[in-house]
Structures are given as structure tokens and as C-alpha cells.
Amino acid sequence: MGKTVLIVEDERAIVEIVKFNLQREGYETMEALDGETGLELAKTGDPDLVLLDVMLPKMNGFEVCTAIRASGSAVPVIMLTAREEESDKVFGLEAGADDYITKPFSMRELLARVKANIRRRAMDAGTRAAGENLLQQGALTVDLQSVSVKKNGVSIEVTQKEFDLLTCLLTNPGKVFTREELMTKVWNYDYFGDMRTVDVTVRRLREKIEDDPGEPKYIRTKRGAGYYCEVEN
Ligand code: CA
């Protein structure tokens, strides 16, 4: 069955061209022309991915993304941001988006991002052998099968990229990853990328999993080098 992409965008011309191209690639689509409708469809329509514009009537894209995450959904969200507004990228990630594309974007780039974000999720959810499903680190348990994180048995809501980042570090304990490496591994960017994306995602993740985000135990910073997870004794 085809994967479903929810397009939340108030410019009809963009909706139509994106819809046309996604359908040609075999995706099913749902559309919303304002933020409220977009949020409703994200909750009830069970999309596999959400393309979310920032400037929208009724609710803006940041508010919609925040509300999607507040509802407990980990659906991959790609924000569509204006090229001039660098801060939009950071706001979007703060709101729980997984990725962003700056307007004007090429259809080829958009399709590549959609594919990468959906495939990543499917890989996480589907292809692990039994017994390989749980990662343990201190009080943290990461379930690769159900794509979920628990601390002392209590569920922690994380986005797809937060999950991917955590999994990447936990499966390579002691290895220091540079921001560039994390960009490539977690965001599939081998061509460009804003390194703040990595820092913002690490900060958000620390706020969720660390006892004291200022003194992180799980995701450590190697000054001038990158991030790593301590080898457990
Ligand atoms: Ca707009």
C-alpha cells in the first residue's frame, strides 16, 4: 500500500504541484489549506509524513507541529521554510520538526527528503531481528521495534530525528561523532546542511532524557569535536 503524505500549505499552486509529483511517485496525498485543518488531519488521517508550511492561516506551522507532538505523534514532519528566514529552521526544530526544506525548493529535493524520512521510519520499525530490539543505557531503554524510548520504565515522547540521533550514539558507545557525520547519518544530508540542526536536536533530546541537561550523562559533548555516548561499565 502506498504511503500517505499530508500536505499543509495555503498556496494552492504549491499544493497542486507537490501533490502531482508525489502521486506520480506512488504516494497517496491529503491536503489542508490552513493550520487547523492540517492539525486535524495529522491526528485523524494517520499520515506517514507531514509537509508543513510555516506561514498558514488560523495556526502557523510551528503551532501545528508543537500540537502534533503534544498529541503523542512521532510522524515525520518536514517544515517548508522561507529562504530568508534562517531562524525558521531553528524554530521548526524546536517545535519538533524532523527536517526542513527552504523555499523555493526543487521537486527533486523534496521527493528525496520525503523518501529518506519515510524510509528511515520504516527501517526502524520493521527490519530488526528478535533480541536486537532493545538498547539499554543506564535508566534508558530504547526499543527499536516500536520506535520508543523509556526512562525508568516511563515513556518519553521523542521525534523521529531525536530517536535516530539517540540510536546512532547508543549503538556506537565511546565513538565521537562530528556534527557533519551526524548530519549524514541521521538527516541523510551529504550535500549541505545547517549544523545548528544537530545542536538544537541534541539540546531538545537532553531536555527530555537527562536528569540535568546542563550535566548530561547520556549524550556527552566532546569539546571541539562533537557528541558521543559514554561506554557503560
Ligand atoms: Ca504559506
Coordinates of C-alpha atoms and ligand atoms in Angstrom, one line a residue:
M1 CA 0.0 0.0 0.0
G2 CA 1.2 3.5 -0.8
K3 CA 2.5 5.8 1.9
T4 CA 0.4 8.8 2.6
V5 CA 1.8 12.3 2.7
L6 CA -0.2 15.2 4.3
I7 CA 0.5 18.5 2.6
V8 CA -0.3 21.5 4.8
E9 CA 0.1 24.6 2.6
D10 CA -2.1 27.6 1.8
E11 CA -0.7 28.3 -1.6
R12 CA -2.8 26.2 -3.9
A13 CA -0.3 26.3 -6.8
I14 CA 2.3 24.7 -4.5
V15 CA -0.2 22.1 -3.2
E16 CA -1.1 21.1 -6.7
I17 CA 2.5 20.7 -8.0
V18 CA 3.6 18.8 -4.9
K19 CA 0.6 16.6 -4.9
F20 CA 1.1 15.8 -8.6
N21 CA 4.7 14.9 -8.1
L22 CA 4.1 12.8 -5.0
Q23 CA 1.2 10.9 -6.7
R24 CA 3.4 10.2 -9.7
E25 CA 5.9 8.6 -7.3
G26 CA 3.2 6.4 -5.9
Y27 CA 2.3 8.3 -2.7
E28 CA -1.2 9.0 -1.6
T29 CA -1.9 12.5 -0.5
M30 CA -4.1 14.5 1.8
E31 CA -4.2 18.3 1.7
A32 CA -5.0 21.1 4.1
L33 CA -5.0 24.8 3.2
D34 CA -4.9 26.1 6.8
G35 CA -3.2 25.1 10.1
E36 CA -6.3 24.0 12.0
T37 CA -7.3 21.6 9.2
G38 CA -3.8 20.3 8.9
L39 CA -3.6 19.5 12.6
E40 CA -6.9 17.7 12.5
L41 CA -5.8 15.6 9.5
A42 CA -2.4 14.9 11.1
K43 CA -4.3 13.5 14.1
T44 CA -7.1 11.6 12.4
G45 CA -5.8 10.8 8.9
D46 CA -2.8 8.6 10.0
P47 CA -0.3 10.1 7.5
D48 CA 3.2 8.6 7.1
L49 CA 4.7 12.0 6.7
V50 CA 3.7 15.7 7.0
L51 CA 4.9 18.5 4.8
L52 CA 4.2 21.6 6.8
D53 CA 4.4 25.2 5.6
V54 CA 5.3 27.9 8.2
M55 CA 3.0 30.8 7.2
L56 CA -0.5 29.5 7.4
P57 CA -3.9 30.8 8.2
K58 CA -5.5 30.1 11.6
M59 CA -2.5 28.3 13.1
N60 CA 1.1 28.7 11.9
G61 CA 3.3 25.7 11.1
F62 CA 5.2 25.9 14.4
E63 CA 2.0 25.8 16.4
V64 CA 0.7 22.9 14.3
C65 CA 4.0 21.0 14.8
T66 CA 4.0 21.6 18.5
A67 CA 0.4 20.4 18.7
I68 CA 1.1 17.3 16.7
R69 CA 3.9 16.4 19.1
A70 CA 1.8 17.2 22.1
S71 CA -0.7 14.7 20.8
G72 CA 1.9 12.0 21.1
S73 CA 2.5 11.5 17.4
A74 CA 6.0 10.8 16.2
V75 CA 5.1 11.2 12.5
P76 CA 8.0 12.6 10.5
V77 CA 7.4 16.3 9.9
I78 CA 9.3 18.3 7.2
M79 CA 8.8 22.1 7.5
L80 CA 8.7 24.3 4.4
T81 CA 10.6 27.5 5.4
A82 CA 11.3 30.7 3.5
R83 CA 14.9 31.1 2.4
E84 CA 15.4 34.5 4.0
E85 CA 14.3 33.4 7.4
E86 CA 17.2 31.4 8.9
S87 CA 15.6 31.4 12.3
D88 CA 12.6 29.5 11.0
K89 CA 14.8 26.4 10.7
V90 CA 15.7 26.5 14.4
F91 CA 12.1 27.4 15.5
G92 CA 10.8 24.4 13.4
L93 CA 13.2 22.0 15.0
E94 CA 12.4 23.4 18.5
A95 CA 8.8 22.7 17.7
G96 CA 9.6 19.1 17.0
A97 CA 10.1 19.0 13.2
D98 CA 12.4 16.4 11.8
D99 CA 13.7 18.2 8.8
Y100 CA 13.1 21.3 6.7
I101 CA 13.2 22.4 3.1
T102 CA 13.7 26.0 2.1
K103 CA 11.5 27.7 -0.4
P104 CA 11.8 27.8 -3.3
F105 CA 12.7 24.1 -3.4
S106 CA 13.3 21.8 -6.3
M107 CA 10.8 18.9 -6.7
R108 CA 13.7 16.5 -6.8
E109 CA 15.0 17.7 -3.5
L110 CA 11.5 17.5 -1.9
L111 CA 11.0 13.9 -3.2
A112 CA 14.4 12.9 -1.9
R113 CA 13.6 14.2 1.5
V114 CA 10.2 12.6 1.7
K115 CA 11.6 9.3 0.6
A116 CA 14.5 9.5 3.1
N117 CA 12.3 10.4 6.0
I118 CA 9.7 7.7 5.3
R119 CA 12.3 5.0 4.7
R120 CA 14.1 5.8 7.9
R121 CA 11.0 5.3 9.9
A122 CA 10.1 2.1 8.1
M123 CA 13.6 0.7 8.7
D124 CA 13.4 1.5 12.3
A125 CA 10.0 -0.1 12.7
G126 CA 10.3 -3.2 10.6
T127 CA 13.6 -4.9 10.0
R128 CA 15.2 -5.8 13.3
A129 CA 15.6 -9.4 14.3
A130 CA 14.2 -10.5 17.7
G131 CA 16.6 -9.9 20.5
E132 CA 18.2 -7.0 18.8
N133 CA 15.3 -4.7 19.6
L134 CA 16.3 -3.2 22.9
L135 CA 19.1 -0.8 23.6
Q136 CA 19.9 -0.2 27.3
Q137 CA 21.9 2.6 28.8
G138 CA 21.6 3.5 32.4
A139 CA 17.9 4.2 33.1
L140 CA 17.2 4.5 29.4
T141 CA 15.6 1.8 27.2
V142 CA 15.3 2.3 23.5
D143 CA 13.0 0.0 21.7
L144 CA 14.0 -0.2 18.0
Q145 CA 10.9 -2.2 17.1
S146 CA 8.3 0.1 18.4
V147 CA 10.5 3.2 18.0
S148 CA 10.0 4.3 21.6
V149 CA 12.1 5.5 24.5
K150 CA 11.6 4.8 28.1
K151 CA 13.4 6.1 31.2
N152 CA 12.9 4.1 34.4
G153 CA 10.0 2.5 32.6
V154 CA 8.3 5.7 31.8
S155 CA 7.7 6.6 28.1
I156 CA 9.4 9.7 26.7
E157 CA 8.0 11.2 23.6
V158 CA 10.7 11.8 21.0
T159 CA 10.6 12.8 17.4
Q160 CA 11.9 10.6 14.6
K161 CA 15.2 12.5 14.3
E162 CA 15.7 12.6 18.1
F163 CA 15.2 8.9 18.1
D164 CA 17.6 8.4 15.2
L165 CA 20.2 10.5 16.8
L166 CA 19.9 8.7 20.1
T167 CA 20.1 5.3 18.4
C168 CA 23.1 6.3 16.4
L169 CA 25.0 7.4 19.6
L170 CA 23.9 4.4 21.7
T171 CA 24.8 1.8 19.1
N172 CA 28.3 3.2 18.9
P173 CA 29.3 3.8 22.5
G174 CA 32.5 5.8 23.0
K175 CA 32.7 6.9 19.4
V176 CA 32.7 10.7 19.0
F177 CA 30.5 11.8 16.0
T178 CA 31.2 15.1 14.4
R179 CA 28.2 17.3 13.5
E180 CA 28.9 16.6 9.9
E181 CA 28.8 12.8 10.5
L182 CA 25.5 13.1 12.4
M183 CA 24.1 15.2 9.6
T184 CA 25.0 12.5 7.1
K185 CA 23.8 9.6 9.3
V186 CA 20.7 11.0 10.8
W187 CA 19.5 13.6 8.3
N188 CA 20.9 11.9 5.2
Y189 CA 22.5 15.2 4.2
D190 CA 25.7 14.5 2.4
Y191 CA 25.4 17.7 0.3
F192 CA 24.6 20.5 2.7
G193 CA 23.1 21.2 6.0
D194 CA 22.9 23.7 8.8
M195 CA 24.9 22.3 11.7
R196 CA 22.7 24.0 14.2
T197 CA 20.1 21.4 13.3
V198 CA 22.3 18.9 15.2
D199 CA 22.9 21.1 18.2
V200 CA 19.2 22.0 18.5
T201 CA 18.2 18.4 18.3
V202 CA 20.8 17.4 20.9
R203 CA 19.6 20.1 23.2
R204 CA 15.9 19.0 22.8
L205 CA 16.8 15.4 23.4
R206 CA 18.9 16.2 26.5
E207 CA 15.9 18.2 27.9
K208 CA 13.8 15.0 27.5
I209 CA 16.2 12.3 28.7
E210 CA 18.8 13.8 31.0
D211 CA 18.3 14.3 34.8
D212 CA 20.2 17.5 34.4
P213 CA 20.5 18.8 30.8
G214 CA 23.4 21.0 31.9
E215 CA 25.4 18.0 33.1
P216 CA 24.4 15.4 30.5
K217 CA 25.1 11.7 31.3
Y218 CA 23.8 10.1 28.1
I219 CA 24.7 12.5 25.3
R220 CA 28.1 13.9 26.1
T221 CA 29.9 16.8 24.3
K222 CA 33.5 16.3 23.2
R223 CA 34.6 19.9 23.0
G224 CA 35.7 21.0 19.5
A225 CA 34.8 17.5 18.2
G226 CA 31.2 16.5 18.5
Y227 CA 28.9 14.3 20.5
Y228 CA 29.2 10.8 22.0
C229 CA 27.7 8.3 24.4
E230 CA 29.8 7.0 27.2
V231 CA 30.7 3.3 27.3
E232 CA 28.9 1.8 30.1
N233 CA 30.9 0.0 32.8
Ligands
CA1 CA 2.1 29.9 3.3

